[in-house]
Structures are given as C-alpha cells and as structure tokens.
Amino acid sequence: MSVEKLTLPSPAKLNLMLHILGRREDGYHELQTLFQFLDYGDEITFALRDDAEIRLHTEFDGVPHDSNLIVKAAKKLQEQSGCTQGIDIWIDKILPMGGGIGGGSSNAATTLLGLNHLWQLGWDEDRLAALGLTLGADVPVFVRGHAAFAEGVGEKLTPEYPEEPWYLVLVPQVSVSTAEIFSDPLLTRDTPPIKVRPVPKGNSRNDCLPVVARRYPEVRNALNLLGKFTEAKLTGTGSCVFGGFPSKAEADKVSALLTETLTGFVAKGSNVSMLHRKLQGLL
Ligand SMILES: C[C@@](CO)(OP(=O)(O)O)[C@H](O)COP(=O)(O)OP(=O)(O)OC[C@H]1O[C@@H](n2ccc(N)nc2=O)[C@H](O)[C@@H]1O
Ligand SMILES: Nc1ncnc2c1ncn2[C@@H]1O[C@H](COP(=O)(O)OP(=O)(O)O)[C@@H](O)[C@H]1O
C-alpha cells in the first residue's frame, strides 16, 4: 500500500568514547569512537507533493533553507535516484544544534530513510549510507541504526552492544566548532588504536575533552558539576556532557539538582535507534 504522509523520529547519539589516532593528508582526523543512540530526539513529518519541489516548512535560526541537512539529503536522494516526486517537510526540533549529539546528521538520515519509503525507491542500506557519508561523517551510523564502533572518519562501522543505561545529558549554552577543536595544536592525535572487539571496558576517554574544557568554561562547569555524581563525559566535540545511571529515578534525582542552573534532559541509551524500531513497525 502506498503511503502519502509519514512522521518519523530522529534520535540523538552519544560518543561513549572518542580516540584520535592521527591526522590524514587531507587534514581530517582518523578516529575510533563508540556510538550509541538515545531514545530522545526530533520528529520529522513528510508529505508527498504533486510537483517535484522539496520544501522544508519549519524555519531554523541561522540555517538557510537550502543549507539545511534535511533539504540537502532530500535533494541528493531525488537527484541520484531520478525520482520525479517532491516532498513537504516539517520538523519538531528539540535537539540542541552544535552540541555533539548529532541532530543534523540524524535529521539527514531520517530524511533519507523516510523518503526511500515514501518515494518507494527500494534503495538498500549500503547505498543510503554511502550517500549519507557525503553529507557528514556521522550520517551513516544513523542510517544503519545500530550502536557501533566507528573507525576512519566514522564511516567504517562495526555493530556493538554496550550497556543501555539512563543518561543525564547537560546542554551548556554554547556551540562548539568542530573545526576549531580539530585544529587546536594541543589536541592529542596519537592515541594507539584499539585492536580488540568489543571495546574493552575502561576505554571511555574522549581525546577532545581537555581542549574543549580549556576553551569553554561553560563545558568545564558542566563536567565539574556532573562529575560530583558520576563519571562525566563529553560527546563528540561537545558541548554536551553526559553521565550514565542504572535507573531513570537516579538520573532524574541528579537532574533535579543540576538543571536549576543548567539545561539538560534524561534519556535512555539504546543500541537500536528508535527510527529503525518505528520503520520496522511500518513494514
Ligand atoms: C568528531 C565527531 C564525532 O561524532 O564530532 P561531532 O560533530 O559529533 O561533535 C564527528 O565525527 C564530526 O563529524 P562532522 O560533524 O561530519 O564533521 P564536519 O562538520 O565535517 O567537520 C568539521 C571540521 O572538523 C575537522 N574534522 C572533522 C572530523 C574528523 N574526523 N576530522 C577532522 O579533522 C575538519 O577540519 C572538518 O572540516
Ligand atoms: N537539520 C539540521 N539540524 C541541526 N543542525 C543543522 C541542520 N542542518 C544544518 N545544520 C547545521 O549543522 C550544524 C551541526 O549540527 P548538529 O548535527 O546538530 O551538531 P553536532 O554535529 O555538534 O552534533 C549546526 O550548527 C547547523 O549549522
């Protein structure tokens, strides 16, 4: 049965660890990182149009229509598939932008999977992930929808099964530039590669943390406050800081103490993205 309208989740991710192994000739850094999803994110609604236009109806502060990763993803998929249909798109945006929880990449992946379904393209995951990589290093993991150990610049993915605790995520009100962190001379760039799977316990370091904490007092403050209750970690290049708890009640308790002064949210970690759980229900 063909569908005309579809609403899909677009979850956040966390980097449970992030090691920088070296710098490539093109300036990009070789990483090893462990991605896990959160049961928390945006919601995107797609509706078929009679013409071929691609139109995002929700305005974003500071992101022009054609620069939005949702629009870029839709246009690339339309071009490369030769599809003649268009789409109307609305988003309920709750994920902070530039916080290292991957909202833009997730929105791009949800768009690719949603339009593959609505436009009935029949693309497989490999093809969608390859297109996704041209939009951003973190897009493929959202297309695959499984927690993963990532290598290269994030494109070589191996599924992993880390524990799924509840997380308190603190959102310092500052946007960290990924490019700025990767160009800092003090960044650790020579961490030896992990050669065994699954990633052995104790490898929870994020090599970006010292540089981000030095440059951004707001992030330093969040790390110090959360660090009083649990191991406080940085996701991606920040700004978000997170800690795991064995139950929602415990995460909520710490949240109540900290969110008086800091913005944050509590969400369950998940090894299968809520986007894929919803799509499986549609098939
Ligand atoms: C490092 C991660 C981990 O999840 O950080 P977050 O964005 O999530 O915080 C991501 O892979 C980020 O991927 P993505 O968000 O696509 O990075 P981009 O915007 O393309 O990168 C901006 C700039 O950072 C530098 N960069 C980025 C990724 C990388 N592996 N090496 C780099 O040197 C490059 O100078 C690049 O021009
Ligand atoms: N749909 C989108 N959602 C979020 N950010 C977007 C989107 N489209 C483009 N961007 C741009 O991408 C940047 C990075 O966004 P995001 O993925 O949320 O952060 P991060 O990579 O730190 O997790 C934003 O600051 C914004 O300028």
GROMACS .gro file of C-alpha atoms and ligand atoms in nm:
model
  347
    1MET     CA    1   0.000   0.000   0.000
    2SER     CA    2   0.145   0.339  -0.088
    3VAL     CA    3   0.171   0.600   0.189
    4GLU     CA    4   0.132   0.977   0.138
    5LYS     CA    5   0.239   1.108   0.476
    6LEU     CA    6   0.483   0.983   0.738
    7THR     CA    7   0.611   1.103   1.077
    8LEU     CA    8   0.943   0.957   1.191
    9PRO     CA    9   1.173   1.004   1.491
   10SER     CA   10   1.523   1.147   1.452
   11PRO     CA   11   1.719   1.042   1.760
   12ALA     CA   12   2.032   1.187   1.919
   13LYS     CA   13   2.358   0.995   1.958
   14LEU     CA   14   2.634   0.991   2.216
   15ASN     CA   15   3.003   0.915   2.162
   16LEU     CA   16   3.071   0.682   2.457
   17MET     CA   17   3.445   0.716   2.384
   18LEU     CA   18   3.642   0.901   2.117
   19HIS     CA   19   4.010   0.842   2.040
   20ILE     CA   20   4.209   1.040   1.784
   21LEU     CA   21   4.470   0.819   1.618
   22GLY     CA   22   4.625   1.058   1.371
   23ARG     CA   23   4.578   1.320   1.103
   24ARG     CA   24   4.533   1.229   0.735
   25GLU     CA   25   4.692   1.417   0.445
   26ASP     CA   26   4.359   1.591   0.370
   27GLY     CA   27   4.359   1.735   0.726
   28TYR     CA   28   4.080   1.507   0.854
   29HIS     CA   29   4.148   1.303   1.165
   30GLU     CA   30   4.142   0.924   1.196
   31LEU     CA   31   3.914   0.833   1.485
   32GLN     CA   32   3.792   0.540   1.687
   33THR     CA   33   3.461   0.612   1.852
   34LEU     CA   34   3.170   0.422   2.001
   35PHE     CA   35   2.825   0.548   1.901
   36GLN     CA   36   2.507   0.477   2.096
   37PHE     CA   37   2.162   0.626   2.036
   38LEU     CA   38   1.929   0.798   2.279
   39ASP     CA   39   1.556   0.741   2.293
   40TYR     CA   40   1.522   1.116   2.257
   41GLY     CA   41   1.513   1.334   1.951
   42ASP     CA   42   1.333   1.537   1.688
   43GLU     CA   43   1.028   1.430   1.491
   44ILE     CA   44   1.008   1.486   1.116
   45THR     CA   45   0.688   1.477   0.910
   46PHE     CA   46   0.699   1.414   0.534
   47ALA     CA   47   0.406   1.457   0.292
   48LEU     CA   48   0.416   1.380  -0.080
   49ARG     CA   49   0.365   1.674  -0.321
   50ASP     CA   50   0.209   1.676  -0.666
   51ASP     CA   51   0.514   1.852  -0.812
   52ALA     CA   52   0.890   1.787  -0.778
   53GLU     CA   53   0.963   2.064  -0.526
   54ILE     CA   54   1.142   1.997  -0.197
   55ARG     CA   55   1.016   2.226   0.074
   56LEU     CA   56   1.106   2.240   0.444
   57HIS     CA   57   0.833   2.446   0.614
   58THR     CA   58   0.999   2.482   0.957
   59GLU     CA   59   1.242   2.773   0.989
   60PHE     CA   60   1.577   2.727   1.164
   61ASP     CA   61   1.767   3.010   1.335
   62GLY     CA   62   2.089   3.068   1.142
   63VAL     CA   63   2.041   2.781   0.892
   64PRO     CA   64   1.912   2.893   0.549
   65HIS     CA   65   1.659   2.660   0.381
   66ASP     CA   66   1.897   2.519   0.120
   67SER     CA   67   2.182   2.466   0.371
   68ASN     CA   68   1.963   2.257   0.599
   69LEU     CA   69   2.085   1.896   0.606
   70ILE     CA   70   1.723   1.780   0.568
   71VAL     CA   71   1.690   1.967   0.238
   72LYS     CA   72   2.039   1.866   0.122
   73ALA     CA   73   1.962   1.499   0.192
   74ALA     CA   74   1.627   1.514   0.011
   75LYS     CA   75   1.777   1.690  -0.293
   76LYS     CA   76   2.068   1.446  -0.325
   77LEU     CA   77   1.839   1.146  -0.299
   78GLN     CA   78   1.599   1.294  -0.555
   79GLU     CA   79   1.884   1.370  -0.799
   80GLN     CA   80   2.064   1.037  -0.760
   81SER     CA   81   1.751   0.823  -0.779
   82GLY     CA   82   1.599   1.016  -1.067
   83CYS     CA   83   1.277   1.044  -0.866
   84THR     CA   84   1.027   1.298  -1.005
   85GLN     CA   85   0.825   1.335  -0.685
   86GLY     CA   86   0.865   1.621  -0.439
   87ILE     CA   87   0.808   1.649  -0.065
   88ASP     CA   88   0.676   1.882   0.207
   89ILE     CA   89   0.866   1.856   0.535
   90TRP     CA   90   0.803   1.981   0.891
   91ILE     CA   91   1.023   1.919   1.194
   92ASP     CA   92   0.958   1.936   1.566
   93LYS     CA   93   1.314   2.031   1.668
   94ILE     CA   94   1.411   1.962   2.028
   95LEU     CA   95   1.777   1.862   1.987
   96PRO     CA   96   2.026   2.144   2.053
   97MET     CA   97   2.235   2.230   1.747
   98GLY     CA   98   2.613   2.202   1.757
   99GLY     CA   99   2.603   2.008   2.084
  100GLY     CA  100   2.777   1.689   1.966
  101ILE     CA  101   2.459   1.483   1.986
  102GLY     CA  102   2.431   1.464   1.608
  103GLY     CA  103   2.095   1.628   1.544
  104GLY     CA  104   2.180   1.749   1.195
  105SER     CA  105   2.325   1.415   1.088
  106SER     CA  106   2.029   1.232   1.238
  107ASN     CA  107   1.783   1.460   1.056
  108ALA     CA  108   1.964   1.383   0.729
  109ALA     CA  109   1.945   1.006   0.792
  110THR     CA  110   1.576   1.017   0.888
  111THR     CA  111   1.510   1.210   0.567
  112LEU     CA  112   1.694   0.951   0.355
  113LEU     CA  113   1.510   0.658   0.513
  114GLY     CA  114   1.173   0.834   0.516
  115LEU     CA  115   1.192   0.939   0.150
  116ASN     CA  116   1.323   0.598   0.041
  117HIS     CA  117   0.999   0.464   0.191
  118LEU     CA  118   0.758   0.734   0.066
  119TRP     CA  119   0.909   0.758  -0.283
  120GLN     CA  120   0.926   0.375  -0.294
  121LEU     CA  121   1.284   0.379  -0.420
  122GLY     CA  122   1.388   0.041  -0.281
  123TRP     CA  123   1.745   0.157  -0.205
  124ASP     CA  124   1.930  -0.072   0.035
  125GLU     CA  125   2.106   0.049   0.350
  126ASP     CA  126   2.454   0.034   0.192
  127ARG     CA  127   2.352   0.277  -0.081
  128LEU     CA  128   2.174   0.511   0.161
  129ALA     CA  129   2.473   0.507   0.399
  130ALA     CA  130   2.715   0.587   0.114
  131LEU     CA  131   2.501   0.885   0.010
  132GLY     CA  132   2.476   0.985   0.379
  133LEU     CA  133   2.854   0.994   0.416
  134THR     CA  134   2.871   1.267   0.150
  135LEU     CA  135   2.652   1.479   0.383
  136GLY     CA  136   2.852   1.421   0.703
  137ALA     CA  137   3.073   1.169   0.881
  138ASP     CA  138   2.805   1.080   1.137
  139VAL     CA  139   2.519   1.022   0.892
  140PRO     CA  140   2.596   0.652   0.812
  141VAL     CA  141   2.555   0.532   1.171
  142PHE     CA  142   2.210   0.692   1.186
  143VAL     CA  143   2.122   0.525   0.854
  144ARG     CA  144   2.232   0.183   0.988
  145GLY     CA  145   2.050   0.237   1.318
  146HIS     CA  146   2.269   0.017   1.536
  147ALA     CA  147   2.517   0.116   1.809
  148ALA     CA  148   2.858   0.085   1.652
  149PHE     CA  149   3.231   0.113   1.684
  150ALA     CA  150   3.341   0.355   1.414
  151GLU     CA  151   3.681   0.397   1.253
  152GLY     CA  152   3.828   0.607   0.974
  153VAL     CA  153   3.647   0.941   0.993
  154GLY     CA  154   3.348   0.750   1.127
  155GLU     CA  155   3.245   0.558   0.817
  156LYS     CA  156   3.382   0.211   0.898
  157LEU     CA  157   3.117   0.072   1.130
  158THR     CA  158   3.108  -0.248   1.334
  159PRO     CA  159   2.792  -0.313   1.540
  160GLU     CA  160   2.847  -0.311   1.918
  161TYR     CA  161   2.627  -0.391   2.217
  162PRO     CA  162   2.722  -0.158   2.504
  163GLU     CA  163   2.510  -0.146   2.820
  164GLU     CA  164   2.198   0.071   2.784
  165PRO     CA  165   2.187   0.290   3.095
  166TRP     CA  166   1.979   0.600   3.155
  167TYR     CA  167   2.172   0.915   3.081
  168LEU     CA  168   2.156   1.266   3.214
  169VAL     CA  169   2.270   1.495   2.929
  170LEU     CA  170   2.367   1.852   3.020
  171VAL     CA  171   2.346   2.112   2.746
  172PRO     CA  172   2.585   2.405   2.810
  173GLN     CA  173   2.452   2.712   2.629
  174VAL     CA  174   2.746   2.736   2.394
  175SER     CA  175   2.807   2.599   2.046
  176VAL     CA  176   3.146   2.433   1.994
  177SER     CA  177   3.302   2.449   1.648
  178THR     CA  178   3.423   2.101   1.544
  179ALA     CA  179   3.676   2.256   1.303
  180GLU     CA  180   3.821   2.474   1.582
  181ILE     CA  181   3.873   2.176   1.815
  182PHE     CA  182   4.035   1.963   1.543
  183SER     CA  183   4.276   2.245   1.457
  184ASP     CA  184   4.391   2.307   1.817
  185PRO     CA  185   4.768   2.242   1.843
  186LEU     CA  186   4.722   2.091   2.190
  187LEU     CA  187   4.483   1.818   2.072
  188THR     CA  188   4.601   1.459   2.142
  189ARG     CA  189   4.641   1.299   1.799
  190ASP     CA  190   4.846   0.989   1.872
  191THR     CA  191   4.629   0.756   2.077
  192PRO     CA  192   4.723   0.395   1.989
  193PRO     CA  193   4.445   0.208   1.808
  194ILE     CA  194   4.223  -0.036   1.999
  195LYS     CA  195   4.263  -0.370   1.823
  196VAL     CA  196   4.011  -0.589   2.005
  197ARG     CA  197   3.631  -0.602   1.997
  198PRO     CA  198   3.415  -0.532   2.175
  199VAL     CA  199   3.588  -0.219   2.305
  200PRO     CA  200   3.738  -0.324   2.641
  201LYS     CA  201   3.591  -0.156   2.949
  202GLY     CA  202   3.798   0.138   3.071
  203ASN     CA  203   3.832   0.293   2.724
  204SER     CA  204   3.589   0.574   2.791
  205ARG     CA  205   3.816   0.869   2.720
  206ASN     CA  206   3.728   1.143   2.473
  207ASP     CA  207   4.050   1.296   2.337
  208CYS     CA  208   3.868   1.621   2.260
  209LEU     CA  209   3.773   1.681   2.623
  210PRO     CA  210   4.087   1.861   2.753
  211VAL     CA  211   4.086   2.105   2.458
  212VAL     CA  212   3.711   2.173   2.480
  213ALA     CA  213   3.721   2.214   2.859
  214ARG     CA  214   4.011   2.460   2.834
  215ARG     CA  215   3.839   2.673   2.568
  216TYR     CA  216   3.483   2.668   2.703
  217PRO     CA  217   3.424   2.749   3.074
  218GLU     CA  218   3.054   2.653   3.036
  219VAL     CA  219   3.156   2.297   2.941
  220ARG     CA  220   3.414   2.285   3.220
  221ASN     CA  221   3.145   2.387   3.467
  222ALA     CA  222   2.904   2.116   3.345
  223LEU     CA  223   3.178   1.849   3.369
  224ASN     CA  224   3.266   1.957   3.723
  225LEU     CA  225   2.904   1.960   3.841
  226LEU     CA  226   2.804   1.624   3.690
  227GLY     CA  227   3.139   1.476   3.795
  228LYS     CA  228   3.029   1.507   4.160
  229PHE     CA  229   2.771   1.230   4.096
  230THR     CA  230   2.911   1.004   3.822
  231GLU     CA  231   3.180   0.984   3.551
  232ALA     CA  232   3.108   1.296   3.343
  233LYS     CA  233   3.191   1.264   2.973
  234LEU     CA  234   3.190   1.481   2.662
  235THR     CA  235   3.006   1.368   2.348
  236GLY     CA  236   3.173   1.433   2.012
  237THR     CA  237   3.344   1.770   2.018
  238GLY     CA  238   3.085   1.894   2.267
  239SER     CA  239   2.926   2.097   2.401
  240CYS     CA  240   2.700   1.834   2.563
  241VAL     CA  241   2.819   1.649   2.871
  242PHE     CA  242   2.665   1.323   2.991
  243GLY     CA  243   2.673   1.061   3.264
  244GLY     CA  244   2.513   0.717   3.292
  245PHE     CA  245   2.285   0.594   3.572
  246PRO     CA  246   2.139   0.248   3.645
  247SER     CA  247   1.779   0.377   3.662
  248LYS     CA  248   1.563   0.664   3.542
  249ALA     CA  249   1.489   0.756   3.906
  250GLU     CA  250   1.860   0.808   3.978
  251ALA     CA  251   1.915   1.012   3.663
  252ASP     CA  252   1.606   1.221   3.746
  253LYS     CA  253   1.732   1.283   4.100
  254VAL     CA  254   2.064   1.428   3.981
  255SER     CA  255   1.884   1.614   3.702
  256ALA     CA  256   1.660   1.787   3.959
  257LEU     CA  257   1.971   1.910   4.141
  258LEU     CA  258   2.162   2.029   3.834
  259THR     CA  259   1.902   2.161   3.593
  260GLU     CA  260   1.825   2.453   3.826
  261THR     CA  261   2.134   2.616   3.684
  262LEU     CA  262   2.194   2.417   3.363
  263THR     CA  263   1.970   2.296   3.082
  264GLY     CA  264   1.954   1.920   3.040
  265PHE     CA  265   1.743   1.611   2.981
  266VAL     CA  266   1.719   1.247   3.085
  267ALA     CA  267   1.701   0.974   2.819
  268LYS     CA  268   1.755   0.601   2.786
  269GLY     CA  269   2.054   0.473   2.589
  270SER     CA  270   1.955   0.240   2.307
  271ASN     CA  271   2.150   0.010   2.075
  272VAL     CA  272   1.871   0.007   1.817
  273SER     CA  273   1.768   0.351   1.700
  274MET     CA  274   1.405   0.448   1.764
  275LEU     CA  275   1.387   0.543   1.394
  276HIS     CA  276   1.454   0.181   1.296
  277ARG     CA  277   1.213   0.047   1.558
  278LYS     CA  278   0.941   0.267   1.406
  279LEU     CA  279   1.030   0.174   1.046
  280GLN     CA  280   1.022  -0.197   1.131
  281GLY     CA  281   0.667  -0.146   1.257
  282LEU     CA  282   0.570   0.001   0.917
  283LEU     CA  283   0.696  -0.293   0.712
  284LIG     C1  284   3.406   1.411   1.562
  284LIG     C2  285   3.254   1.397   1.559
  284LIG     C3  286   3.220   1.268   1.636
  284LIG     O1  287   3.087   1.235   1.634
  284LIG     O2  288   3.206   1.513   1.627
  284LIG     P1  289   3.058   1.577   1.648
  284LIG     O3  290   3.024   1.656   1.523
  284LIG     O4  291   2.962   1.465   1.672
  284LIG     O5  292   3.071   1.669   1.766
  284LIG     C4  293   3.206   1.389   1.417
  284LIG     O6  294   3.253   1.272   1.352
  284LIG     C5  295   3.241   1.509   1.330
  284LIG     O7  296   3.180   1.487   1.205
  284LIG     P2  297   3.114   1.604   1.121
  284LIG     O8  298   3.021   1.680   1.214
  284LIG     O9  299   3.058   1.549   0.997
  284LIG    O10  300   3.239   1.691   1.095
  284LIG     P3  301   3.248   1.814   0.996
  284LIG    O11  302   3.143   1.914   1.026
  284LIG    O12  303   3.259   1.760   0.858
  284LIG    O13  304   3.391   1.866   1.041
  284LIG     C6  305   3.424   1.999   1.055
  284LIG     C7  306   3.575   2.007   1.051
  284LIG    O14  307   3.634   1.933   1.159
  284LIG     C8  308   3.753   1.866   1.116
  284LIG     N1  309   3.740   1.721   1.129
  284LIG     C9  310   3.619   1.661   1.139
  284LIG    C10  311   3.608   1.524   1.152
  284LIG    C11  312   3.727   1.448   1.154
  284LIG     N2  313   3.724   1.315   1.166
  284LIG     N3  314   3.847   1.509   1.144
  284LIG    C12  315   3.855   1.643   1.132
  284LIG    O15  316   3.966   1.697   1.124
  284LIG    C13  317   3.775   1.909   0.972
  284LIG    O16  318   3.856   2.023   0.973
  284LIG    C14  319   3.636   1.947   0.925
  284LIG    O17  320   3.639   2.043   0.823
  285LIG     N1  321   1.863   1.986   1.029
  285LIG     C1  322   1.964   2.036   1.099
  285LIG     N2  323   1.968   2.020   1.232
  285LIG     C2  324   2.072   2.069   1.304
  285LIG     N3  325   2.174   2.137   1.252
  285LIG     C3  326   2.177   2.154   1.120
  285LIG     C4  327   2.073   2.105   1.038
  285LIG     N4  328   2.102   2.138   0.912
  285LIG     C5  329   2.218   2.204   0.915
  285LIG     N5  330   2.266   2.217   1.039
  285LIG     C6  331   2.394   2.281   1.078
  285LIG     O1  332   2.483   2.179   1.127
  285LIG     C7  333   2.549   2.220   1.247
  285LIG     C8  334   2.582   2.099   1.333
  285LIG     O2  335   2.464   2.049   1.381
  285LIG     P1  336   2.441   1.923   1.473
  285LIG     O3  337   2.446   1.798   1.393
  285LIG     O4  338   2.314   1.945   1.547
  285LIG     O5  339   2.558   1.929   1.576
  285LIG     P2  340   2.674   1.829   1.611
  285LIG     O6  341   2.743   1.788   1.482
  285LIG     O7  342   2.763   1.909   1.702
  285LIG     O8  343   2.611   1.715   1.682
  285LIG     C9  344   2.451   2.319   1.311
  285LIG     O9  345   2.518   2.414   1.391
  285LIG    C10  346   2.382   2.384   1.190
  285LIG    O10  347   2.451   2.499   1.148
   0.00000   0.00000   0.00000
